[in-house]
mmCIF file of C-alpha atoms in Angstrom:
data_model
loop_
_atom_site.group_PDB
_atom_site.id
_atom_site.type_symbol
_atom_site.label_atom_id
_atom_site.label_comp_id
_atom_site.label_asym_id
_atom_site.label_seq_id
_atom_site.Cartn_x
_atom_site.Cartn_y
_atom_site.Cartn_z
ATOM 1 C CA MET A 1 -12.900 22.722 -25.863
ATOM 2 C CA LYS A 2 -14.137 19.186 -25.187
ATOM 3 C CA SER A 3 -10.715 17.691 -25.887
ATOM 4 C CA LYS A 4 -9.062 20.054 -23.386
ATOM 5 C CA LEU A 5 -11.638 19.160 -20.743
ATOM 6 C CA PHE A 6 -11.105 15.462 -21.422
ATOM 7 C CA LEU A 7 -7.326 15.877 -21.185
ATOM 8 C CA VAL A 8 -7.577 17.708 -17.855
ATOM 9 C CA ALA A 9 -9.951 15.048 -16.499
ATOM 10 C CA ALA A 10 -7.596 12.264 -17.622
ATOM 11 C CA ILE A 11 -4.600 13.908 -15.959
ATOM 12 C CA LEU A 12 -6.516 14.374 -12.708
ATOM 13 C CA ALA A 13 -7.609 10.731 -12.774
ATOM 14 C CA VAL A 14 -4.035 9.494 -13.229
ATOM 15 C CA VAL A 15 -2.730 11.716 -10.430
ATOM 16 C CA SER A 16 -5.483 10.665 -8.030
ATOM 17 C CA PHE A 17 -4.896 6.949 -8.613
ATOM 18 C CA SER A 18 -1.138 7.175 -8.315
ATOM 19 C CA SER A 19 -1.244 8.922 -4.946
ATOM 20 C CA CYS A 20 -3.616 6.444 -3.256
ATOM 21 C CA LYS A 21 -1.263 3.499 -2.931
ATOM 22 C CA LYS A 22 2.176 4.335 -1.616
ATOM 23 C CA GLU A 23 4.804 1.833 -0.499
ATOM 24 C CA TYR A 24 5.550 1.411 3.193
ATOM 25 C CA GLU A 25 8.018 -0.777 5.065
ATOM 26 C CA CYS A 26 6.615 -3.243 7.574
ATOM 27 C CA GLU A 27 8.374 -5.429 10.098
ATOM 28 C CA CYS A 28 6.710 -8.836 9.877
ATOM 29 C CA THR A 29 7.160 -11.546 12.496
ATOM 30 C CA THR A 30 6.045 -15.128 11.980
ATOM 31 C CA GLY A 31 4.704 -16.991 14.982
ATOM 32 C CA LEU A 32 6.122 -20.415 14.151
ATOM 33 C CA THR A 33 9.771 -19.474 13.770
ATOM 34 C CA GLY A 34 9.772 -16.049 15.424
ATOM 35 C CA THR A 35 11.820 -14.536 12.627
ATOM 36 C CA THR A 36 11.447 -10.837 11.830
ATOM 37 C CA VAL A 37 11.618 -9.695 8.222
ATOM 38 C CA THR A 38 11.267 -6.217 6.687
ATOM 39 C CA GLU A 39 8.779 -6.225 3.815
ATOM 40 C CA THR A 40 7.448 -3.504 1.502
ATOM 41 C CA HIS A 41 3.683 -3.266 0.964
ATOM 42 C CA LYS A 42 1.288 -0.784 -0.633
ATOM 43 C CA GLY A 43 -1.639 0.918 1.073
ATOM 44 C CA LYS A 44 -3.372 4.197 1.900
ATOM 45 C CA ASP A 45 -1.174 4.604 4.969
ATOM 46 C CA ALA A 46 1.462 2.574 6.806
ATOM 47 C CA GLN A 47 -0.976 0.887 9.190
ATOM 48 C CA ASP A 48 -3.298 -0.107 6.331
ATOM 49 C CA ALA A 49 -0.420 -1.606 4.340
ATOM 50 C CA CYS A 50 0.861 -3.619 7.286
ATOM 51 C CA ASP A 51 -2.617 -4.789 8.283
ATOM 52 C CA ASP A 52 -3.130 -6.144 4.766
ATOM 53 C CA ALA A 53 0.214 -7.963 4.966
ATOM 54 C CA SER A 54 -0.639 -9.634 8.286
ATOM 55 C CA SER A 55 -2.121 -13.129 8.107
ATOM 56 C CA VAL A 56 -3.924 -15.146 10.766
ATOM 57 C CA LEU A 57 -3.453 -18.444 8.916
ATOM 58 C CA GLN A 58 0.306 -17.970 8.634
ATOM 59 C CA LEU A 59 0.596 -16.524 12.169
ATOM 60 C CA LYS A 60 2.214 -13.456 10.591
ATOM 61 C CA VAL A 61 1.973 -10.067 12.308
ATOM 62 C CA CYS A 62 3.206 -6.916 10.555
ATOM 63 C CA THR A 63 3.727 -3.474 12.076
ATOM 64 C CA PRO A 64 4.846 -0.218 10.446
ATOM 65 C CA LYS A 65 8.556 0.424 10.554
#
């Protein structure tokens, strides 16, 4: 009984972790050259992924595609 409960708990843990971080495409523009590049980043949602990819120091702004 305990081994079945442990197995079910392990499966639920794996499923919950795998669904949290999905890949999203972001259009990133650098301020110095003005080039636009499509990048793939992971996050809870598209806005979260692109916000994490943006950088103030690199003058890089990313928006969901």
